[in-house]
Each structure stands twice: as structure tokens, then as C-alpha cells.
Amino acid sequence: MTHSFQHSQPIYTQIMDIFFQRICRGELGPGDKLPSVRDTAVEVGVNPNTIQRSYMEMERRGVVETRRGQGTFVTADIELLERLRQELTRNQIFLFLESMRQLGHTPHDIMSMINSSMQAKGDTKS
Amino acid sequence: MSLVTFEQVRYKKVLHDLSFSVPHAGIIGLIGANGSGKSTVLHLIAGLVRPAQGRIFMNGEAVGRQTREQVAFSPEREWLYPFFTVQQSLQLAAQLYTDFQTAKAEALTRRFNLNADKEVRYLSKGNRARLQVILTLSRSAPLLIMDEPLSGLDPITREHLLEMMAEHTELEKQSIIVSTHEVAEIELYLDHLLFMQDGRMLVSEIVEDLRESRGMSVLDVMREALL
């Protein structure tokens, strides 16, 4: 994974977002092992201490768990993962609606524009 | 106990009354233009030169004979013997430094495709730089210091060397201080930023704190310091 980071925002939260997305997409499934801190650091090109911090923060939120001597794993708690996905989805929708409001669009406009752009992309199903 | 502390340090005409502290272990970047005093600061931390005035501490201990053995110092100029092979360079390091981990050095030279039987003078410039970094990373000293390890190298090699440092410094028990005059390429690897100009330390900050509590990037804070 190559990433461009927002250099004025904490990197560890941005790393968490990357992992949350991979988990929600199912690229990393319940119970799957995360790459080691060191491997992730090299892959993403950031400080291993920063990766360590994002793993700790994900653990604090229950999304991953560290087993001594074995590594870090995505939780098997499927309900928690579903709640995470819903939370991230709500956040994205909120951000989207906020920026549309900034552009002066009404809720009705927004809905019809979404529909027409999805039809234009032929993307109504997936 | 802080990693490094300078208290009112004076050295020749380079440093006047320099005080700063690096509170935590990790990867520390010392950024500054040529002639800003970076190299002098690194030599002082390593105990290779003595200040005219002031005090310097490393891990709570006054810098001196005791602390000198806890530092692996890689000077800016090339310091390998050109007529030694890669293998002989490793053997020499093992004889010079009791903390040298030959197995680690051999693994790294293999991993980075440095031919053990090749003489240093026939290595490319990038590979000579890789070998110097490998020799320093293979010491188990609590503090590694690299003075301008990236200077004069192409961007790919620079990136490669930074990855090596991040991956192979044993951050559970080691810290590394790297000086450079370019910040962009090192920014994401840093725990702590030191920024010097004209013998003064303009910035000494934990990088994620800057982002988290002030919403600033390393470049932002350097710009602010120069105002």
C-alpha cells in the first residue's frame, strides 16, 4: 500500500483508518493476523513507533487483539466489526453532506445528484 | 530520564549557550542547513569533543568516557577502507567494537545484495553508503548517531537507507539520531524533531504531538520558527 499522508494530522490515526478500511472491505477478515509492526512500518514508510501506537489504539477500541508472542489479530467479534463499519460510514456521510452544504446544495438536490451520477456510472447495484 | 540534555553549552564559535532536551527515545531527526552546528552537536553527544562550557547528559549520565561506549557514531565522510572487502570490513568492525553483531551485519549485507568478496572501492557510491549504515546498525549500542548519512546520494538510495534505519534500529532498546538538511523525506520516520540554525536550537518537539495538539506538520513548525 502506498499512501499519501496529511502531514499536519497525527499519522497514527491515519494508519488506523487504513486498517479499518481494509477490515471493513474484508481484505482483513475476523481473526486474521495483521502484518508485524516492523513490516507495516517498512511497507507504509513510517516510524515503527507510530505503527505500534496505532496498533495499541486499535486494540483499545477492541478492533484487534495482541496475543503474546504471536502477533496482532483482527477481533473475531463480528458485531463489533459491523458497528465499526456503520460508524465509519456515518462519518463519511456526515463529511460528505457537510461539504455539499458548504457548496450551497439542499438535501433534495443532493439526493437527485447522487442518483444521476450513480446511473451515469452504471453503478446502481454494487 | 531524558535521552539527551544540553545545558548552556558553549563550543568554539559554533555554539553559544545552547540548551535543549530530547525527552524520549526513538528516531530523532536533527535538521538544519550546512554550517548550522548539527555536526558539532552530534560530536558533543558522542563525547568526541568537549564543550568549552556547560553540561551534556545522555540517559541521565554526564557525557564522558562511560557514555562514549554507549554510542555508535557514523561520521559524515566515508570511513570505510577502500582496499578491504565487504567481509573484511565486517571483521574489522567486530574487532573494534565489542557490541558489534556480526550475524546481523552478515544478514543485512546478504539481504541488500552486497557481495562479501568485493572490495569497498569497487562498490557503487550507494552501496558504500549502505555498507556504512549496515555497520552502524549492527552495533547494539543504546544510541546510534548518523551524521548526514544521506548527503550526496540519489533519491532512491536515500529512501532505501531511511527504510533500513527504521526497520533495523532496535527501537525497543535503541535510539537513533540522524542529521540531514532535507526534512520532507525523513518527516514520517521521526519521533522527535530538532531544528537548528546558526548554532541555536529553534525547535525540539515530539512530532506526533505537533500534529495532534497543534495540527501542524514538521514543515509548518519549521516555518513558524524562522519567522
Coordinates of N, CA, C and O in Angstrom, one line a residue, chain B residues 68-73 75 77 79-81 84 87-102 135-136 138-141:
Chain B
R68 N 30.6 7.2 26.2 CA 31.1 7.1 24.8 C 31.0 5.7 24.3 O 30.8 5.5 23.1
E69 N 31.0 4.7 25.2 CA 30.9 3.4 24.7 C 29.4 3.0 24.4 O 29.2 1.9 23.9
Q70 N 28.5 3.9 24.8 CA 27.1 3.6 24.5 C 26.6 4.2 23.2 O 25.4 4.2 22.9
V71 N 27.6 4.8 22.5 CA 27.2 5.5 21.2 C 27.9 4.9 20.1 O 29.1 4.7 20.1
A72 N 27.2 4.6 19.0 CA 27.8 4.2 17.7 C 27.7 5.4 16.8 O 26.6 5.8 16.5
F73 N 28.8 5.9 16.4 CA 28.9 7.2 15.7 C 29.3 6.9 14.3 O 30.4 6.4 14.1
P75 N 30.5 9.0 11.1 CA 30.8 10.4 10.7 C 30.3 10.6 9.2 O 30.0 9.7 8.5
R77 N 31.9 11.9 6.5 CA 32.8 11.5 5.4 C 32.7 9.9 5.3 O 32.4 9.2 6.3
W79 N 34.1 6.4 5.7 CA 35.1 6.0 6.7 C 35.6 4.5 6.5 O 36.3 4.0 7.2
L80 N 35.1 3.9 5.4 CA 35.5 2.5 5.1 C 36.9 2.5 4.5 O 37.3 3.4 3.8
Y81 N 37.6 1.4 4.7 CA 38.9 1.3 4.0 C 38.6 0.8 2.6 O 38.0 -0.3 2.4
F84 N 39.6 -2.9 1.6 CA 39.0 -4.0 2.3 C 37.9 -4.6 1.5 O 37.1 -3.8 0.9
Q87 N 33.4 -8.3 3.5 CA 33.6 -9.3 4.6 C 34.7 -8.8 5.6 O 34.5 -8.8 6.8
Q88 N 35.8 -8.2 5.0 CA 36.9 -7.7 5.9 C 36.4 -6.5 6.7 O 36.8 -6.3 7.8
S89 N 35.6 -5.7 6.1 CA 35.0 -4.5 6.8 C 34.2 -5.0 8.0 O 34.3 -4.4 9.1
L90 N 33.5 -6.0 7.8 CA 32.7 -6.6 8.9 C 33.6 -7.1 10.0 O 33.4 -6.9 11.2
Q91 N 34.7 -7.8 9.6 CA 35.6 -8.4 10.6 C 36.3 -7.3 11.4 O 36.4 -7.4 12.6
L92 N 36.6 -6.3 10.7 CA 37.3 -5.2 11.4 C 36.4 -4.6 12.4 O 36.7 -4.3 13.6
A93 N 35.1 -4.3 12.0 CA 34.1 -3.8 12.9 C 34.0 -4.7 14.2 O 33.9 -4.2 15.3
A94 N 34.0 -6.0 13.9 CA 33.8 -6.9 15.0 C 35.0 -6.9 16.0 O 34.8 -7.1 17.2
Q95 N 36.2 -6.6 15.5 CA 37.3 -6.5 16.3 C 37.3 -5.1 17.1 O 37.8 -5.1 18.2
L96 N 36.9 -4.1 16.4 CA 36.9 -2.7 17.0 C 35.8 -2.6 18.1 O 36.1 -1.9 19.1
Y97 N 34.7 -3.2 17.9 CA 33.5 -2.9 18.7 C 33.0 -4.1 19.4 O 32.6 -5.1 18.7
T98 N 33.0 -4.2 20.7 CA 32.6 -5.3 21.4 C 31.1 -5.6 21.2 O 30.6 -6.7 21.4
D99 N 30.4 -4.5 20.9 CA 28.9 -4.6 20.8 C 28.5 -4.9 19.3 O 27.3 -4.9 19.0
F100 N 29.5 -5.2 18.5 CA 29.1 -5.5 17.0 C 28.5 -6.9 16.9 O 29.1 -7.9 17.3
Q101 N 27.4 -6.9 16.2 CA 26.6 -8.2 15.9 C 26.9 -8.6 14.5 O 26.2 -8.2 13.6
T102 N 27.9 -9.5 14.4 CA 28.3 -10.0 13.1 C 27.2 -10.7 12.3 O 27.0 -10.4 11.1
L135 N 26.9 -1.3 9.0 CA 27.9 -1.4 10.1 C 27.5 -0.7 11.3 O 27.7 -1.2 12.4
T136 N 26.8 0.4 11.2 CA 26.4 1.2 12.3 C 25.2 0.5 13.0 O 25.1 0.4 14.2
S138 N 24.4 -2.5 13.0 CA 24.8 -3.8 13.6 C 25.4 -3.7 15.0 O 25.7 -4.7 15.6
R139 N 25.5 -2.4 15.5 CA 26.0 -2.3 16.8 C 24.9 -2.2 17.8 O 23.8 -1.7 17.5
S140 N 25.0 -2.8 19.0 CA 23.9 -2.9 19.9 C 24.0 -1.7 20.9 O 23.3 -1.8 21.9
A141 N 24.7 -0.7 20.6 CA 24.8 0.5 21.5 C 23.4 1.1 21.6 O 22.6 1.1 20.7

